[in-house]
PDB file of C-alpha atoms in Angstrom:
ATOM      1  CA  MET A   1      63.953 110.008  83.130  1.00  0.00           C
ATOM      2  CA  GLU A   2      65.611 113.107  84.609  1.00  0.00           C
ATOM      3  CA  VAL A   3      68.547 112.273  86.961  1.00  0.00           C
ATOM      4  CA  TYR A   4      69.144 114.375  90.220  1.00  0.00           C
ATOM      5  CA  ARG A   5      72.307 115.456  92.297  1.00  0.00           C
ATOM      6  CA  GLU A   6      71.345 114.785  96.048  1.00  0.00           C
ATOM      7  CA  ALA A   7      72.756 118.004  97.718  1.00  0.00           C
ATOM      8  CA  ARG A   8      74.263 117.363 101.333  1.00  0.00           C
ATOM      9  CA  ARG A   9      73.014 118.940 104.496  1.00  0.00           C
ATOM     10  CA  PRO A  10      74.879 121.744 106.165  1.00  0.00           C
ATOM     11  CA  PRO A  11      78.016 121.095 107.694  1.00  0.00           C
ATOM     12  CA  GLU A  12      77.206 121.752 111.318  1.00  0.00           C
ATOM     13  CA  ASP A  13      74.375 119.222 111.147  1.00  0.00           C
ATOM     14  CA  VAL A  14      75.744 115.857 112.168  1.00  0.00           C
ATOM     15  CA  GLU A  15      74.059 114.051 109.452  1.00  0.00           C
ATOM     16  CA  ASN A  16      76.085 116.086 107.114  1.00  0.00           C
ATOM     17  CA  LEU A  17      78.396 113.059 108.002  1.00  0.00           C
ATOM     18  CA  PHE A  18      75.968 110.216 108.051  1.00  0.00           C
ATOM     19  CA  GLU A  19      72.383 109.479 108.288  1.00  0.00           C
ATOM     20  CA  CYS A  20      69.823 106.516 108.651  1.00  0.00           C
ATOM     21  CA  GLN A  21      66.399 105.993 107.703  1.00  0.00           C
ATOM     22  CA  LEU A  22      63.769 103.029 106.757  1.00  0.00           C
ATOM     23  CA  GLN A  23      62.349 103.393 103.061  1.00  0.00           C
ATOM     24  CA  SER A  24      59.268 101.277 102.436  1.00  0.00           C
ATOM     25  CA  THR A  25      56.860 100.647  99.661  1.00  0.00           C
ATOM     26  CA  PHE A  26      53.735  98.296  98.667  1.00  0.00           C
ATOM     27  CA  GLY A  27      54.205  96.189  95.588  1.00  0.00           C
ATOM     28  CA  CYS A  28      56.636  96.618  92.671  1.00  0.00           C
ATOM     29  CA  GLU A  29      57.422 100.141  92.053  1.00  0.00           C
ATOM     30  CA  THR A  30      60.460 102.544  91.867  1.00  0.00           C
ATOM     31  CA  VAL A  31      61.799 103.434  95.161  1.00  0.00           C
ATOM     32  CA  VAL A  32      64.228 106.062  94.529  1.00  0.00           C
ATOM     33  CA  HIS A  33      64.806 107.595  90.758  1.00  0.00           C
ATOM     34  CA  PRO A  34      68.287 108.236  89.235  1.00  0.00           C
ATOM     35  CA  HIS A  35      70.615 110.188  91.205  1.00  0.00           C
ATOM     36  CA  VAL A  36      73.780 110.930  92.465  1.00  0.00           C
ATOM     37  CA  HIS A  37      75.361 112.396  95.510  1.00  0.00           C
ATOM     38  CA  GLU A  38      79.069 112.060  97.125  1.00  0.00           C
ATOM     39  CA  GLN A  39      78.446 109.867 100.174  1.00  0.00           C
ATOM     40  CA  PHE A  40      78.631 105.911 100.365  1.00  0.00           C
ATOM     41  CA  GLU A  41      75.404 104.280 100.632  1.00  0.00           C
ATOM     42  CA  VAL A  42      74.354 101.073 102.130  1.00  0.00           C
ATOM     43  CA  LEU A  43      70.789  99.440 101.500  1.00  0.00           C
ATOM     44  CA  TYR A  44      70.350  96.797 103.779  1.00  0.00           C
ATOM     45  CA  CYS A  45      66.962  94.822 102.499  1.00  0.00           C
ATOM     46  CA  ARG A  46      64.397  93.790 105.695  1.00  0.00           C
ATOM     47  CA  LYS A  47      61.181  93.040 103.631  1.00  0.00           C
ATOM     48  CA  GLY A  48      60.354  91.846 100.323  1.00  0.00           C
ATOM     49  CA  GLY A  49      63.062  92.355  97.768  1.00  0.00           C
ATOM     50  CA  PHE A  50      64.708  95.136  95.419  1.00  0.00           C
ATOM     51  CA  GLU A  51      66.879  95.748  92.295  1.00  0.00           C
ATOM     52  CA  LEU A  52      69.751  98.045  92.041  1.00  0.00           C
ATOM     53  CA  PHE A  53      70.768  99.569  88.935  1.00  0.00           C
ATOM     54  CA  SER A  54      74.225 101.335  89.293  1.00  0.00           C
ATOM     55  CA  GLY A  55      77.100 101.439  86.601  1.00  0.00           C
ATOM     56  CA  GLY A  56      75.175  99.704  84.038  1.00  0.00           C
ATOM     57  CA  ALA A  57      74.722  96.801  86.079  1.00  0.00           C
ATOM     58  CA  LEU A  58      71.359  95.382  88.071  1.00  0.00           C
ATOM     59  CA  THR A  59      72.080  93.722  91.359  1.00  0.00           C
ATOM     60  CA  PRO A  60      69.061  92.151  92.875  1.00  0.00           C
ATOM     61  CA  PHE A  61      68.894  91.911  96.889  1.00  0.00           C
ATOM     62  CA  GLY A  62      66.291  90.427  99.201  1.00  0.00           C
ATOM     63  CA  PRO A  63      65.816  89.650 103.040  1.00  0.00           C
ATOM     64  CA  GLY A  64      69.072  90.301 104.936  1.00  0.00           C
ATOM     65  CA  ASP A  65      71.260  91.075 101.834  1.00  0.00           C
ATOM     66  CA  MET A  66      73.499  94.300 101.959  1.00  0.00           C
ATOM     67  CA  VAL A  67      74.250  96.572  98.924  1.00  0.00           C
ATOM     68  CA  LEU A  68      77.069  98.976  98.692  1.00  0.00           C
ATOM     69  CA  ILE A  69      76.844 102.016  96.436  1.00  0.00           C
ATOM     70  CA  ASP A  70      80.161 104.426  96.040  1.00  0.00           C
ATOM     71  CA  PRO A  71      80.453 108.077  96.247  1.00  0.00           C
ATOM     72  CA  ASN A  72      79.168 109.805  92.856  1.00  0.00           C
ATOM     73  CA  GLU A  73      77.962 106.613  91.539  1.00  0.00           C
ATOM     74  CA  VAL A  74      74.582 107.136  89.533  1.00  0.00           C
ATOM     75  CA  HIS A  75      72.019 104.729  90.645  1.00  0.00           C
ATOM     76  CA  HIS A  76      68.120 104.199  91.422  1.00  0.00           C
ATOM     77  CA  THR A  77      66.071 101.148  93.269  1.00  0.00           C
ATOM     78  CA  ARG A  78      62.925  99.639  92.570  1.00  0.00           C
ATOM     79  CA  SER A  79      60.977  97.239  94.755  1.00  0.00           C
ATOM     80  CA  CYS A  80      60.352  93.930  92.972  1.00  0.00           C
ATOM     81  CA  THR A  81      57.766  91.736  95.140  1.00  0.00           C
ATOM     82  CA  PRO A  82      54.259  92.203  95.814  1.00  0.00           C
ATOM     83  CA  GLY A  83      53.447  92.859  99.560  1.00  0.00           C
ATOM     84  CA  GLU A  84      55.523  95.183 101.513  1.00  0.00           C
ATOM     85  CA  ASN A  85      58.838  96.030 100.748  1.00  0.00           C
ATOM     86  CA  GLU A  86      61.467  97.506 103.174  1.00  0.00           C
ATOM     87  CA  TYR A  87      65.220  98.360 103.350  1.00  0.00           C
ATOM     88  CA  GLN A  88      67.270 100.475 105.734  1.00  0.00           C
ATOM     89  CA  VAL A  89      69.205 103.123 104.430  1.00  0.00           C
ATOM     90  CA  VAL A  90      72.905 104.050 105.881  1.00  0.00           C
ATOM     91  CA  LYS A  91      74.551 107.202 104.392  1.00  0.00           C
ATOM     92  CA  PHE A  92      78.005 108.182 105.254  1.00  0.00           C
ATOM     93  CA  ALA A  93      80.627 110.561 104.006  1.00  0.00           C
ATOM     94  CA  PRO A  94      84.370 109.169 103.705  1.00  0.00           C
ATOM     95  CA  GLU A  95      85.453 111.754 106.132  1.00  0.00           C
ATOM     96  CA  ALA A  96      82.820 109.924 108.973  1.00  0.00           C
ATOM     97  CA  LEU A  97      85.834 107.504 109.502  1.00  0.00           C
ATOM     98  CA  LEU A  98      88.259 109.405 109.327  1.00  0.00           C
ATOM     99  CA  TYR A  99      89.598 112.034 111.774  1.00  0.00           C
ATOM    100  CA  ALA A 100      93.081 114.416 112.116  1.00  0.00           C
ATOM    101  CA  GLU A 101      95.259 112.078 114.175  1.00  0.00           C
ATOM    102  CA  HIS A 102      94.121 108.494 111.920  1.00  0.00           C
ATOM    103  CA  PRO A 103      96.782 105.795 112.543  1.00  0.00           C
ATOM    104  CA  VAL A 104      98.942 104.922 109.757  1.00  0.00           C
ATOM    105  CA  TYR A 105      98.001 101.098 110.319  1.00  0.00           C
ATOM    106  CA  GLU A 106      94.228 101.901 110.036  1.00  0.00           C
ATOM    107  CA  MET A 107      94.641 103.897 106.822  1.00  0.00           C
ATOM    108  CA  LYS A 108      96.705 101.161 105.147  1.00  0.00           C
ATOM    109  CA  LEU A 109      93.315  99.389 105.064  1.00  0.00           C
ATOM    110  CA  LEU A 110      90.757 102.015 104.566  1.00  0.00           C
ATOM    111  CA  LEU A 111      92.567 104.145 101.871  1.00  0.00           C
ATOM    112  CA  PRO A 112      91.872 101.472  98.937  1.00  0.00           C
ATOM    113  CA  TYR A 113      88.234 101.638  99.491  1.00  0.00           C
ATOM    114  CA  LEU A 114      87.667 105.555 101.029  1.00  0.00           C
ATOM    115  CA  TRP A 115      89.444 107.354  98.375  1.00  0.00           C
ATOM    116  CA  LEU A 116      90.613 105.216  95.869  1.00  0.00           C
ATOM    117  CA  GLY A 117      87.069 103.987  95.303  1.00  0.00           C
ATOM    118  CA  ALA A 118      85.708 107.097  93.448  1.00  0.00           C
ATOM    119  CA  GLY A 119      88.705 106.823  90.819  1.00  0.00           C
ATOM    120  CA  ALA A 120      91.047 103.687  90.983  1.00  0.00           C
ATOM    121  CA  GLN A 121      87.651 101.582  90.835  1.00  0.00           C
ATOM    122  CA  ALA A 122      85.737 103.425  88.121  1.00  0.00           C
ATOM    123  CA  GLY A 123      86.458 101.089  85.105  1.00  0.00           C
ATOM    124  CA  ALA A 124      85.479  98.273  87.216  1.00  0.00           C
ATOM    125  CA  GLN A 125      82.454  97.519  89.009  1.00  0.00           C
ATOM    126  CA  ARG A 126      83.279  95.928  92.184  1.00  0.00           C
ATOM    127  CA  ARG A 127      81.429  93.882  94.539  1.00  0.00           C
ATOM    128  CA  LYS A 128      77.771  95.578  95.333  1.00  0.00           C
ATOM    129  CA  ARG A 129      76.042  92.693  96.985  1.00  0.00           C
ATOM    130  CA  PHE A 130      76.774  91.165 100.564  1.00  0.00           C
ATOM    131  CA  GLU A 131      74.588  88.150 101.290  1.00  0.00           C
ATOM    132  CA  ARG A 132      72.486  87.245 104.038  1.00  0.00           C
ATOM    133  CA  ALA A 133      74.574  84.482 105.374  1.00  0.00           C
ATOM    134  CA  LEU A 134      77.988  86.512 105.246  1.00  0.00           C
ATOM    135  CA  LEU A 135      76.116  89.197 106.965  1.00  0.00           C
ATOM    136  CA  ALA A 136      75.148  87.095 109.672  1.00  0.00           C
ATOM    137  CA  ALA A 137      78.391  85.062 110.141  1.00  0.00           C
ATOM    138  CA  GLN A 138      80.032  88.303 110.807  1.00  0.00           C
ATOM    139  CA  GLY A 139      77.254  89.997 113.193  1.00  0.00           C
ATOM    140  CA  VAL A 140      76.969  92.584 110.256  1.00  0.00           C
ATOM    141  CA  ASP A 141      73.373  92.362 110.790  1.00  0.00           C
ATOM    142  CA  ARG A 142      73.356  93.190 114.444  1.00  0.00           C
ATOM    143  CA  LEU A 143      75.371  96.095 113.546  1.00  0.00           C
ATOM    144  CA  LEU A 144      73.036  97.393 111.226  1.00  0.00           C
ATOM    145  CA  ASP A 145      70.054  96.786 113.606  1.00  0.00           C
ATOM    146  CA  ASP A 146      72.467  98.716 116.112  1.00  0.00           C
ATOM    147  CA  ILE A 147      72.966 101.522 113.860  1.00  0.00           C
ATOM    148  CA  LEU A 148      69.009 102.129 113.132  1.00  0.00           C
ATOM    149  CA  ARG A 149      68.418 101.420 116.775  1.00  0.00           C
ATOM    150  CA  GLU A 150      71.038 104.491 117.594  1.00  0.00           C
ATOM    151  CA  PHE A 151      69.940 107.009 115.338  1.00  0.00           C
ATOM    152  CA  THR A 152      66.500 106.381 116.103  1.00  0.00           C
ATOM    153  CA  ALA A 153      66.537 106.768 119.793  1.00  0.00           C
ATOM    154  CA  ARG A 154      69.406 109.680 119.664  1.00  0.00           C
ATOM    155  CA  ASP A 155      70.433 109.213 123.343  1.00  0.00           C
ATOM    156  CA  PRO A 156      73.432 111.323 124.493  1.00  0.00           C
ATOM    157  CA  GLY A 157      76.774 110.155 122.410  1.00  0.00           C
ATOM    158  CA  TYR A 158      74.591 108.133 119.719  1.00  0.00           C
ATOM    159  CA  GLU A 159      77.034 110.097 117.261  1.00  0.00           C
ATOM    160  CA  MET A 160      80.313 108.308 118.840  1.00  0.00           C
ATOM    161  CA  ALA A 161      78.036 104.964 118.710  1.00  0.00           C
ATOM    162  CA  VAL A 162      77.081 105.198 115.172  1.00  0.00           C
ATOM    163  CA  ARG A 163      80.704 106.424 114.073  1.00  0.00           C
ATOM    164  CA  ALA A 164      82.195 103.450 115.560  1.00  0.00           C
ATOM    165  CA  ASP A 165      79.579 100.879 114.356  1.00  0.00           C
ATOM    166  CA  LEU A 166      80.398 102.502 111.111  1.00  0.00           C
ATOM    167  CA  CYS A 167      83.983 101.531 110.924  1.00  0.00           C
ATOM    168  CA  ARG A 168      83.471  98.252 111.988  1.00  0.00           C
ATOM    169  CA  LEU A 169      80.785  97.770 109.093  1.00  0.00           C
ATOM    170  CA  PHE A 170      83.506  99.533 106.505  1.00  0.00           C
ATOM    171  CA  LEU A 171      86.011  97.509 107.909  1.00  0.00           C
ATOM    172  CA  PHE A 172      83.904  94.400 107.345  1.00  0.00           C
ATOM    173  CA  VAL A 173      83.261  95.515 103.665  1.00  0.00           C
ATOM    174  CA  ALA A 174      87.239  96.325 103.487  1.00  0.00           C
ATOM    175  CA  ARG A 175      88.159  92.818 104.301  1.00  0.00           C
ATOM    176  CA  VAL A 176      85.888  91.174 102.049  1.00  0.00           C
ATOM    177  CA  LEU A 177      87.046  93.438  99.257  1.00  0.00           C
ATOM    178  CA  ARG A 178      90.504  92.723 100.007  1.00  0.00           C
ATOM    179  CA  ARG A 179      90.289  89.254  99.929  1.00  0.00           C
ATOM    180  CA  ALA A 180      88.661  89.687  96.539  1.00  0.00           C
ATOM    181  CA  ASP A 181      91.543  91.885  95.231  1.00  0.00           C
ATOM    182  CA  GLY A 182      93.848  89.682  96.381  1.00  0.00           C
ATOM    183  CA  ASP A 183      95.728  92.323  98.505  1.00  0.00           C
ATOM    184  CA  ALA A 184      94.627  95.825  98.085  1.00  0.00           C
ATOM    185  CA  SER A 185      96.804  97.295 101.421  1.00  0.00           C
ATOM    186  CA  LEU A 186      99.079  99.869 101.042  1.00  0.00           C
ATOM    187  CA  THR A 187     102.211  98.184 102.452  1.00  0.00           C
ATOM    188  CA  ASN A 188     104.921 100.262 103.841  1.00  0.00           C
ATOM    189  CA  LEU A 189     102.943 103.192 103.714  1.00  0.00           C
ATOM    190  CA  ASP A 190     103.998 105.705 106.317  1.00  0.00           C
ATOM    191  CA  GLY A 191     102.227 109.209 107.040  1.00  0.00           C
ATOM    192  CA  ARG A 192     103.909 111.560 104.657  1.00  0.00           C
ATOM    193  CA  ALA A 193     103.434 108.908 101.937  1.00  0.00           C
ATOM    194  CA  LEU A 194      99.809 109.001 102.494  1.00  0.00           C
ATOM    195  CA  LEU A 195      99.464 112.898 102.498  1.00  0.00           C
ATOM    196  CA  THR A 196     101.260 112.417  99.330  1.00  0.00           C
ATOM    197  CA  LEU A 197      99.032 110.036  97.769  1.00  0.00           C
ATOM    198  CA  GLN A 198      95.927 112.264  98.980  1.00  0.00           C
ATOM    199  CA  LYS A 199      98.080 115.558  97.434  1.00  0.00           C
ATOM    200  CA  ALA A 200      98.225 114.025  94.099  1.00  0.00           C
ATOM    201  CA  PHE A 201      94.521 112.443  94.127  1.00  0.00           C
ATOM    202  CA  ALA A 202      92.880 115.887  94.839  1.00  0.00           C
ATOM    203  CA  TYR A 203      95.070 117.678  92.115  1.00  0.00           C
ATOM    204  CA  ILE A 204      93.972 115.223  89.449  1.00  0.00           C
ATOM    205  CA  ASP A 205      90.490 115.544  90.615  1.00  0.00           C
ATOM    206  CA  ARG A 206      90.591 119.295  90.453  1.00  0.00           C
ATOM    207  CA  ARG A 207      92.379 119.550  87.048  1.00  0.00           C
ATOM    208  CA  LEU A 208      90.761 116.225  85.256  1.00  0.00           C
ATOM    209  CA  ALA A 209      89.473 118.363  82.183  1.00  0.00           C
ATOM    210  CA  LEU A 210      93.098 119.934  81.690  1.00  0.00           C
ATOM    211  CA  SER A 211      94.733 116.755  81.293  1.00  0.00           C
ATOM    212  CA  PRO A 212      97.229 116.923  84.014  1.00  0.00           C
ATOM    213  CA  THR A 213     100.586 115.480  83.230  1.00  0.00           C
ATOM    214  CA  MET A 214     102.452 113.128  85.520  1.00  0.00           C
ATOM    215  CA  GLU A 215     105.585 115.769  85.206  1.00  0.00           C
ATOM    216  CA  GLU A 216     102.494 118.428  86.916  1.00  0.00           C
ATOM    217  CA  VAL A 217     101.277 116.200  89.352  1.00  0.00           C
ATOM    218  CA  ALA A 218     104.892 114.890  90.331  1.00  0.00           C
ATOM    219  CA  ALA A 219     106.154 118.850  90.558  1.00  0.00           C
ATOM    220  CA  HIS A 220     102.773 119.434  92.729  1.00  0.00           C
ATOM    221  CA  CYS A 221     103.687 116.992  95.159  1.00  0.00           C
ATOM    222  CA  GLY A 222     107.294 117.921  95.275  1.00  0.00           C
ATOM    223  CA  MET A 223     108.828 114.966  93.534  1.00  0.00           C
ATOM    224  CA  LYS A 224     111.108 113.963  90.763  1.00  0.00           C
ATOM    225  CA  TYR A 225     109.083 112.524  87.631  1.00  0.00           C
ATOM    226  CA  SER A 226     110.614 109.072  87.972  1.00  0.00           C
ATOM    227  CA  SER A 227     110.236 108.926  91.752  1.00  0.00           C
ATOM    228  CA  PHE A 228     106.930 109.825  91.366  1.00  0.00           C
ATOM    229  CA  SER A 229     106.005 107.208  88.783  1.00  0.00           C
ATOM    230  CA  ARG A 230     107.071 104.468  90.928  1.00  0.00           C
ATOM    231  CA  PHE A 231     105.718 106.047  93.956  1.00  0.00           C
ATOM    232  CA  PHE A 232     102.256 105.929  92.024  1.00  0.00           C
ATOM    233  CA  GLN A 233     102.498 102.655  90.594  1.00  0.00           C
ATOM    234  CA  ARG A 234     103.356 101.174  94.039  1.00  0.00           C
ATOM    235  CA  TYR A 235     100.548 102.806  95.713  1.00  0.00           C
ATOM    236  CA  ALA A 236      97.850 103.570  93.694  1.00  0.00           C
ATOM    237  CA  ARG A 237      98.389 100.049  92.171  1.00  0.00           C
ATOM    238  CA  LYS A 238      98.109 100.999  88.506  1.00  0.00           C
ATOM    239  CA  SER A 239     100.048 103.509  86.299  1.00  0.00           C
ATOM    240  CA  PHE A 240      99.257 107.084  86.286  1.00  0.00           C
ATOM    241  CA  PRO A 241      97.869 106.836  82.786  1.00  0.00           C
ATOM    242  CA  GLU A 242      95.200 104.064  83.673  1.00  0.00           C
ATOM    243  CA  TYR A 243      94.271 106.017  87.013  1.00  0.00           C
ATOM    244  CA  LEU A 244      93.453 109.406  85.004  1.00  0.00           C
ATOM    245  CA  THR A 245      91.503 107.398  82.539  1.00  0.00           C
ATOM    246  CA  GLU A 246      89.061 105.910  84.749  1.00  0.00           C
ATOM    247  CA  ALA A 247      88.759 109.186  86.854  1.00  0.00           C
ATOM    248  CA  ARG A 248      87.829 110.616  83.406  1.00  0.00           C
ATOM    249  CA  LEU A 249      85.364 108.222  83.015  1.00  0.00           C
ATOM    250  CA  LYS A 250      83.356 107.996  86.401  1.00  0.00           C
ATOM    251  CA  ARG A 251      83.170 112.013  85.634  1.00  0.00           C
ATOM    252  CA  ALA A 252      81.579 111.061  82.371  1.00  0.00           C
ATOM    253  CA  CYS A 253      78.943 108.941  83.949  1.00  0.00           C
ATOM    254  CA  ILE A 254      77.942 111.737  86.191  1.00  0.00           C
ATOM    255  CA  LEU A 255      77.519 114.163  83.128  1.00  0.00           C
ATOM    256  CA  LEU A 256      75.962 111.587  80.722  1.00  0.00           C
ATOM    257  CA  ALA A 257      73.363 110.923  83.324  1.00  0.00           C
ATOM    258  CA  THR A 258      72.656 114.261  84.855  1.00  0.00           C
ATOM    259  CA  THR A 259      73.016 116.463  81.745  1.00  0.00           C
ATOM    260  CA  ASP A 260      72.173 116.736  78.034  1.00  0.00           C
ATOM    261  CA  GLN A 261      75.392 117.408  76.783  1.00  0.00           C
ATOM    262  CA  THR A 262      76.534 115.344  73.916  1.00  0.00           C
ATOM    263  CA  VAL A 263      78.884 112.635  74.061  1.00  0.00           C
ATOM    264  CA  THR A 264      81.921 114.859  72.159  1.00  0.00           C
ATOM    265  CA  ASP A 265      80.860 117.620  74.891  1.00  0.00           C
ATOM    266  CA  ILE A 266      81.340 115.282  77.637  1.00  0.00           C
ATOM    267  CA  ALA A 267      84.329 113.500  76.085  1.00  0.00           C
ATOM    268  CA  MET A 268      86.003 117.123  75.704  1.00  0.00           C
ATOM    269  CA  ARG A 269      84.995 118.246  79.056  1.00  0.00           C
ATOM    270  CA  VAL A 270      86.746 115.061  81.066  1.00  0.00           C
ATOM    271  CA  GLY A 271      89.983 115.537  78.890  1.00  0.00           C
ATOM    272  CA  PHE A 272      89.601 113.427  76.285  1.00  0.00           C
ATOM    273  CA  THR A 273      91.036 114.608  72.592  1.00  0.00           C
ATOM    274  CA  SER A 274      89.004 112.298  70.733  1.00  0.00           C
ATOM    275  CA  THR A 275      85.325 111.285  71.142  1.00  0.00           C
ATOM    276  CA  SER A 276      86.038 107.850  69.251  1.00  0.00           C
ATOM    277  CA  TYR A 277      88.655 107.393  71.951  1.00  0.00           C
ATOM    278  CA  PHE A 278      86.643 108.174  74.642  1.00  0.00           C
ATOM    279  CA  ILE A 279      83.831 105.702  73.459  1.00  0.00           C
ATOM    280  CA  GLN A 280      86.379 103.293  72.884  1.00  0.00           C
ATOM    281  CA  CYS A 281      87.193 103.349  76.595  1.00  0.00           C
ATOM    282  CA  PHE A 282      83.904 103.665  77.758  1.00  0.00           C
ATOM    283  CA  ARG A 283      82.913 100.882  76.100  1.00  0.00           C
ATOM    284  CA  ARG A 284      85.932  98.608  77.434  1.00  0.00           C
ATOM    285  CA  ALA A 285      85.382  99.652  80.912  1.00  0.00           C
ATOM    286  CA  HIS A 286      81.329  99.494  81.339  1.00  0.00           C
ATOM    287  CA  GLY A 287      80.373  97.140  78.459  1.00  0.00           C
ATOM    288  CA  GLN A 288      78.647  99.522  76.653  1.00  0.00           C
ATOM    289  CA  THR A 289      78.404 102.899  74.610  1.00  0.00           C
ATOM    290  CA  PRO A 290      78.008 106.153  76.414  1.00  0.00           C
ATOM    291  CA  GLY A 291      74.853 106.564  74.475  1.00  0.00           C
ATOM    292  CA  ALA A 292      73.435 103.236  75.686  1.00  0.00           C
ATOM    293  CA  PHE A 293      74.529 104.295  79.197  1.00  0.00           C
ATOM    294  CA  ARG A 294      72.654 107.326  78.904  1.00  0.00           C
ATOM    295  CA  ARG A 295      69.238 105.715  77.590  1.00  0.00           C
ATOM    296  CA  SER A 296      69.699 103.258  80.803  1.00  0.00           C
ATOM    297  CA  PHE A 297      68.907 105.830  82.633  1.00  0.00           C
ATOM    298  CA  GLN A 298      66.248 107.653  80.524  1.00  0.00           C
ATOM    299  CA  SER A 299      64.185 104.502  80.449  1.00  0.00           C
ATOM    300  CA  ALA A 300      64.157 103.962  84.079  1.00  0.00           C
ATOM    301  CA  PRO A 301      61.074 102.786  85.488  1.00  0.00           C
TER     302      PRO A 301
END
C-alpha cells in the first residue's frame, strides 16, 4: 500500500500549529492509510476499538485509551470492532508548546520529548498507549474534552485555551515517560547550553547523508572536541555515534515507507557506508529487516 506524506497547512493558519477533529467508522476497516507528518498526533478513543500500527508494532486501544504518535513516524490505523467506532484526533507541532522566552526550567522537562523524540528515541519504541484509568486519574480525559469543545466552538481566545490545554496534556505525557525512563530531565541545563544542544541537533539533521563527524558538529557549535563530547553525552543522554545512528534509522524508516528506493540506496542516502551494517543496525533497533519493515506497509489492510 502506498504511503503518503501529509503536508502541513499554510503558516498563517493557526491550525498549522494544532488541530482537532473526530474520526468515525462503522465496522472493521482502515481509518487512515499509512502516512507520515511533522506533527505529534494524539488519538483518543471515544467509541469502539482501534489498532495503531507504527514503528513495526501494533498497539490496540479502546474506549478511554489514548495513543501518542511522534513526528515523522510512519503509521496507520484500523477500526476493529463491529458497530460505530470513533476517536478524537489532536495534532500539534512541537513549536505549538514553545515560545521565544520559554523558561529554562520548563525546557528541561519538555526538551527530551519534544526535540529528542524525533532522533534520540528513534532506536526504541517508547510507550504508545496511555490507558483509560491513568487518564481519568490525572484528569486527562476532561482535558481532551475541553480541547475538542474549544476547537469546535472557536470562541474568541480559543487558540490560547487550546495551547494551554496542550501544554498540560504534554506535561502529563512527559511525566509518565520520565518515570519510565528513570530520569530524562536535563539537569543543570542553562539557556546557553539548551541553544547549543538545539544547534547541534539541527546541524546533524541537515547533514545526515554527509556523515557529519563530532569534530564538525563541535566546531559548528563553537566548542572543542573533548568539551563537546562530554557535553553531548551528558545532555543527549547517549554518545554522539549512538545519536547519529538512531537519527539515520529514523530517516531510513520514512524512506522505506514512502519511496521505492532500494535498501542499498536508502542506506547510502542516510549515511551508512555498508548495506549489511545498515541491515544489522535496523534489525537490532526494530526487530526486523528493512525489507520486512517495508512489506508491513505494503500489505497494510
